Coordinates of C-alpha atoms in Angstrom, one line a residue:
X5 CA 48.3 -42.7 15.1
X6 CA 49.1 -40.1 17.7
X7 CA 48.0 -36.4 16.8
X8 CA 51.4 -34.2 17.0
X9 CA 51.6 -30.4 17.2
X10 CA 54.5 -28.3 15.9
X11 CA 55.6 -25.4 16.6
X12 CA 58.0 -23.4 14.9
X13 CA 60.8 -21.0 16.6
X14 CA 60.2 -17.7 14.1
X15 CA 63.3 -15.2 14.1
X16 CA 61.3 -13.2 11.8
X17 CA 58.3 -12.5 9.6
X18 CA 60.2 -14.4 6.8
X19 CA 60.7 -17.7 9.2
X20 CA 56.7 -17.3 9.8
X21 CA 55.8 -17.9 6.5
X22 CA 57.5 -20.4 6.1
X23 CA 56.7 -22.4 8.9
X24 CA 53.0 -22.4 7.8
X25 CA 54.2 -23.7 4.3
X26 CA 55.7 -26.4 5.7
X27 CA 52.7 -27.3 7.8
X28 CA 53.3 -26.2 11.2
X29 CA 50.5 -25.4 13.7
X30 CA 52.1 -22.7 15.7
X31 CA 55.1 -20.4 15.6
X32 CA 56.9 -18.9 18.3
X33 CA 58.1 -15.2 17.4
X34 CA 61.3 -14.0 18.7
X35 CA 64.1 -11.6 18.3
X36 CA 67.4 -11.8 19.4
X37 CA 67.8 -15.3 18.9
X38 CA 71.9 -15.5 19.7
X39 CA 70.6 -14.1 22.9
X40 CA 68.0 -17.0 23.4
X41 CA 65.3 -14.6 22.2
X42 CA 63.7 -11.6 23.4
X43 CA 60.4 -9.8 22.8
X44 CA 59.9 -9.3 18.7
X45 CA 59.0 -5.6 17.9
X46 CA 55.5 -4.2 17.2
X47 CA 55.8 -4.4 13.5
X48 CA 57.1 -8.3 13.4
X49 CA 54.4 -8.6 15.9
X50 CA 51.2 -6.9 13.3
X51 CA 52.9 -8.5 9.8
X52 CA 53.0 -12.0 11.7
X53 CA 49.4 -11.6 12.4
X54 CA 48.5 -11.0 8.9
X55 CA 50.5 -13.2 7.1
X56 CA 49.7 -15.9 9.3
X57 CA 46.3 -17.2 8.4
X58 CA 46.3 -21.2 9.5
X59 CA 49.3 -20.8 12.0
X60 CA 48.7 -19.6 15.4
X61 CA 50.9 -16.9 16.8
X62 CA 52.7 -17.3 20.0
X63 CA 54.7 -14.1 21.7
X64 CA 57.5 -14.8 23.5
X65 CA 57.5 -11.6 26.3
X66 CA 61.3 -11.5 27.7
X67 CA 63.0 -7.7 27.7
X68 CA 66.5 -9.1 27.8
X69 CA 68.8 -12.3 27.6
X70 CA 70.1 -13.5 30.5
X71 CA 68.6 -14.6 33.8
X72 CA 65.1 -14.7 34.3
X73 CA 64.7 -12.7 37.7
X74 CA 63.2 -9.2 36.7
X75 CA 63.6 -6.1 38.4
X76 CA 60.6 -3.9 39.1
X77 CA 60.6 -1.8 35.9
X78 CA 61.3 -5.2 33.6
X79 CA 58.1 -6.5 35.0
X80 CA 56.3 -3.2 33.9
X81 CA 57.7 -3.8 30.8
X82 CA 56.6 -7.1 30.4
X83 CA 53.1 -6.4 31.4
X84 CA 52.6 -3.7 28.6
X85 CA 54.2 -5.9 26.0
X86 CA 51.8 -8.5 27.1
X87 CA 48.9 -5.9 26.7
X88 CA 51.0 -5.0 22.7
X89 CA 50.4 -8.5 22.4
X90 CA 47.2 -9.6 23.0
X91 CA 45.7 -6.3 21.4
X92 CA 47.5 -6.9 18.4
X93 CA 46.5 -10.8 17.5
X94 CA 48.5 -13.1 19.5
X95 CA 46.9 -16.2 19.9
X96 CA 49.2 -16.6 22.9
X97 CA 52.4 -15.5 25.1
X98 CA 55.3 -17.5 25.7
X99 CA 57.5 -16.5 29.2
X100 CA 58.8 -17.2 32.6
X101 CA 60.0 -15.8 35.4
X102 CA 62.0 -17.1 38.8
X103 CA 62.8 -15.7 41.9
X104 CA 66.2 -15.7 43.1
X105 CA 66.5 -19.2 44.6
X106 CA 65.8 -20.7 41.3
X107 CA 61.8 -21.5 42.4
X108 CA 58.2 -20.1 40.3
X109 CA 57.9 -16.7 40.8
X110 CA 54.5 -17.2 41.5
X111 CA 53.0 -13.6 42.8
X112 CA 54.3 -12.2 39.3
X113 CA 53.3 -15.1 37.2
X114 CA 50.1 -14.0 38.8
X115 CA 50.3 -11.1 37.3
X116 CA 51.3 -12.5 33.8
X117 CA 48.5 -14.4 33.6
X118 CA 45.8 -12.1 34.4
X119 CA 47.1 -9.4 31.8
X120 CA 47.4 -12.4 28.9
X121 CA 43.4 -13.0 29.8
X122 CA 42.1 -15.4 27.5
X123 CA 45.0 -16.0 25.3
X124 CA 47.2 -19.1 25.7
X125 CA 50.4 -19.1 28.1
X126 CA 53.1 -20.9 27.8
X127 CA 56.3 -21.3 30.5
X128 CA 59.4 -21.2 28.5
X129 CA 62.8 -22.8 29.2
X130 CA 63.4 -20.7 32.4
X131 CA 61.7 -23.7 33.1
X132 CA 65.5 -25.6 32.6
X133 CA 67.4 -23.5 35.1
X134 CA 64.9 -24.1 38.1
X135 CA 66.0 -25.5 41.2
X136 CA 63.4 -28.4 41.3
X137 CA 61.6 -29.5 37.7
X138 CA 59.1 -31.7 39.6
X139 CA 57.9 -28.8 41.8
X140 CA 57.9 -26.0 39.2
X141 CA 55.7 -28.5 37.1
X142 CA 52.9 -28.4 39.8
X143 CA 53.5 -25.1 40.3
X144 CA 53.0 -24.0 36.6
X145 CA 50.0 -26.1 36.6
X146 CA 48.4 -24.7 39.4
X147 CA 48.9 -21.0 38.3
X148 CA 46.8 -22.0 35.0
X149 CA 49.4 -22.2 32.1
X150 CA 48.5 -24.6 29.0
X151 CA 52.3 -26.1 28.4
X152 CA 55.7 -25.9 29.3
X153 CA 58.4 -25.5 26.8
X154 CA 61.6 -27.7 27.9
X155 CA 64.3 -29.4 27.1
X156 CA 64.5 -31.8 30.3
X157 CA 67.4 -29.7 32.0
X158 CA 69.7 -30.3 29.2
X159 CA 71.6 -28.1 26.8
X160 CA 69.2 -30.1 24.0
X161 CA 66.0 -31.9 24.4
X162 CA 67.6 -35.5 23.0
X163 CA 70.1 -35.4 26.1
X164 CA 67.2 -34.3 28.2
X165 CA 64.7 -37.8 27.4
X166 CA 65.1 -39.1 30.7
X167 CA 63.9 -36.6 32.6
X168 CA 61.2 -35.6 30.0
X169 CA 59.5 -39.3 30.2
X170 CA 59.1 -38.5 33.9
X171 CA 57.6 -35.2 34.0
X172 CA 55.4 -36.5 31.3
X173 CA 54.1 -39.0 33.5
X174 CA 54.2 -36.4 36.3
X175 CA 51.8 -34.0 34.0
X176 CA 49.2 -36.9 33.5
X177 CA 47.4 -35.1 31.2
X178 CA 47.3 -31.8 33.0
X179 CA 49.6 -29.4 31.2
X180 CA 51.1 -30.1 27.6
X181 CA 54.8 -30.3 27.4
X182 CA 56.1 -28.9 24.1
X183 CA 59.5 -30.7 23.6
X184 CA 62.3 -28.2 22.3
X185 CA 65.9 -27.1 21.8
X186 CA 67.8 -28.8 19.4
X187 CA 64.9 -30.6 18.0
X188 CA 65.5 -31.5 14.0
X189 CA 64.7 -34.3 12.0
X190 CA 67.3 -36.9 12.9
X191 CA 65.6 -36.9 16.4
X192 CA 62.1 -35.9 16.2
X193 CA 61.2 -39.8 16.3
X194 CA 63.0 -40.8 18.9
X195 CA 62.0 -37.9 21.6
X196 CA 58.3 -38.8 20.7
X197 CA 58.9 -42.5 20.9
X198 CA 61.0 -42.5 24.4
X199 CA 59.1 -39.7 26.0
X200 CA 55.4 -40.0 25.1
X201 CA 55.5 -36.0 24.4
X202 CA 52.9 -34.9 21.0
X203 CA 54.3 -31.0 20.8
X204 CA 57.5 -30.1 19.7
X205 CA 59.3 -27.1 18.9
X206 CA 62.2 -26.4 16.3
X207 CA 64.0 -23.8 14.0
X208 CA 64.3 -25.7 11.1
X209 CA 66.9 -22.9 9.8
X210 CA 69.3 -23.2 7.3
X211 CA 72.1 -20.2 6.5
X212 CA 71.7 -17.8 3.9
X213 CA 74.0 -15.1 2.5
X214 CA 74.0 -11.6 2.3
X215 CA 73.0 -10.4 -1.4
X216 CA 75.6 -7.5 -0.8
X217 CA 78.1 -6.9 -2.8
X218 CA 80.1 -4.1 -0.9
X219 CA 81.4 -6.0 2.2
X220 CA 83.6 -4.3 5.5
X221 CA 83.9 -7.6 7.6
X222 CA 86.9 -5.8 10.0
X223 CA 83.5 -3.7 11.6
X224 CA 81.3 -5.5 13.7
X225 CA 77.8 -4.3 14.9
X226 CA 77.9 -6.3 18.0
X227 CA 80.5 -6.0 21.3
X228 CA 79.7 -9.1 23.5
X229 CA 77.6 -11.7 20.9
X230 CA 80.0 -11.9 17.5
X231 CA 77.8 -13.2 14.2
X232 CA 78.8 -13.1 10.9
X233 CA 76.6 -10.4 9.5
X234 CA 77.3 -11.5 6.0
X235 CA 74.8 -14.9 6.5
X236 CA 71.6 -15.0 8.7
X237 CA 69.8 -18.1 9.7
X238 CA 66.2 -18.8 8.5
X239 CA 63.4 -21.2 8.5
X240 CA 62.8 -23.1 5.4
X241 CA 59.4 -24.7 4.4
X242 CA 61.5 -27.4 3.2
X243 CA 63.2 -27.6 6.7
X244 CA 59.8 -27.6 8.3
X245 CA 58.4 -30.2 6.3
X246 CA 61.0 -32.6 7.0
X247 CA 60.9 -32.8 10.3
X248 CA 57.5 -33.3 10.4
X249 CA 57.6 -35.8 8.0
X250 CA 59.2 -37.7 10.7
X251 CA 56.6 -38.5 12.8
X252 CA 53.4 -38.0 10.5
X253 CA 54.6 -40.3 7.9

């Protein structure tokens, strides 16, 4: 039987400890998840790292939604969050960055990668909005990261199979692809089956309500992304669990 790797999409220390009950090997901590998610603050970052004990912690280092060409000051930004990182546990980073003709910003992935030092990098789903998949691929392997989280170009990884199979056989063993974005367990099975991936990434939320009583709905915190804030989406162990159960069973 193939040996798979999960890793679970954390919007919060809550999400974290669940995904290790449920079994998975690595989370991904985030915030701003309507956003597509954006660097998680120090504290998530220090009560991740001690709740986790048998789940490795992964970073993600983005300063804002959006595109993924930074200006001068993002980039200093996302060097000293890399530095918060690292100093504070993470067992690796999780990031990308293009220049403006859609291609590898190479020169500040540089960068990146000799601030993360020895922890593990991964190249995120900027990844999906290159210009040219097969090139970035060989790109990102030669600048040293260990995977490349994608969903094949497509809004989910199930509609992006086809082109996951090839860069799998493009990789050839030289960079892990972690399979993600719309993941769950009524697929799992057949993107591991069609594309020959072994890492996969997933939420496994489910909605809970708000335990408050006293409710003004008519007053939103948010201008441009609307969310009920009455309900908030977390992982589940059960969640986890049974999406592994998938493919290990």
């Amino acid at each position: 039987m193939k040996e798979y790797l999960f890793e679970v999409c954390a919007n919060s220390v809550e999400s974290c400890i669940a995904a290790q009950a449920g079994g998975a090997n690595r989370v991904e901590l985030c915030a701003g998840i309507p956003e597509g998610g954006t660097t998680p603050s120090y504290g998530d970052i220090v009560i991740a790292r001690e709740v986790l004990q048998n789940t490795r912690l992964h970073v993600i280092i983005r300063p804002r939604s959006g595109d993924f060409l930074y200006s001068p000051i993002e980039q200093r930004i996302m060097l000293k969050d890399i530095d918060n990182a690292r100093r504070l546990g993470a067992d690796g980073i999780v990031l990308g960055c293009l220049t403006a003709d859609g291609e590898v910003d190479i020169p500040l992935m540089e960068q990146f990668m000799e601030a993360a030092q020895d922890i593990s990098v991964t190249f995120h789903r900027a990844f999906d909005v290159c210009r040219n998949p097969q090139k970035a691929l060989e790109d990102i392997i030669s600048l040293g990261c260990d995977r490349i989280l994608t969903s094949g170009q497509q809004p989910t990884a199930e509609a992006g199979i086809p082109l996951l199979k090839e860069l799998q056989l493009q990789a050839a063993g030289r960079i892990t692809l972690l399979a993600g974005c719309g993941v769950n367990e009524s697929n799992i099975a057949r993107i591991a089956r069609e594309t020959g991936i072994h890492e996969f990434h997933f939420s496994a939320r489910e909605t809970v309500a708000s335990r408050m009583q006293y409710r003004k709905e008519r007053v939103p915190m948010g201008a441009t992304v609307q969310i009920n804030e009455f309900e908030r989406n977390v992982t589940t162990q059960e969640r986890v669990k049974a999406t592994i159960a998938q493919i290990t069973e």
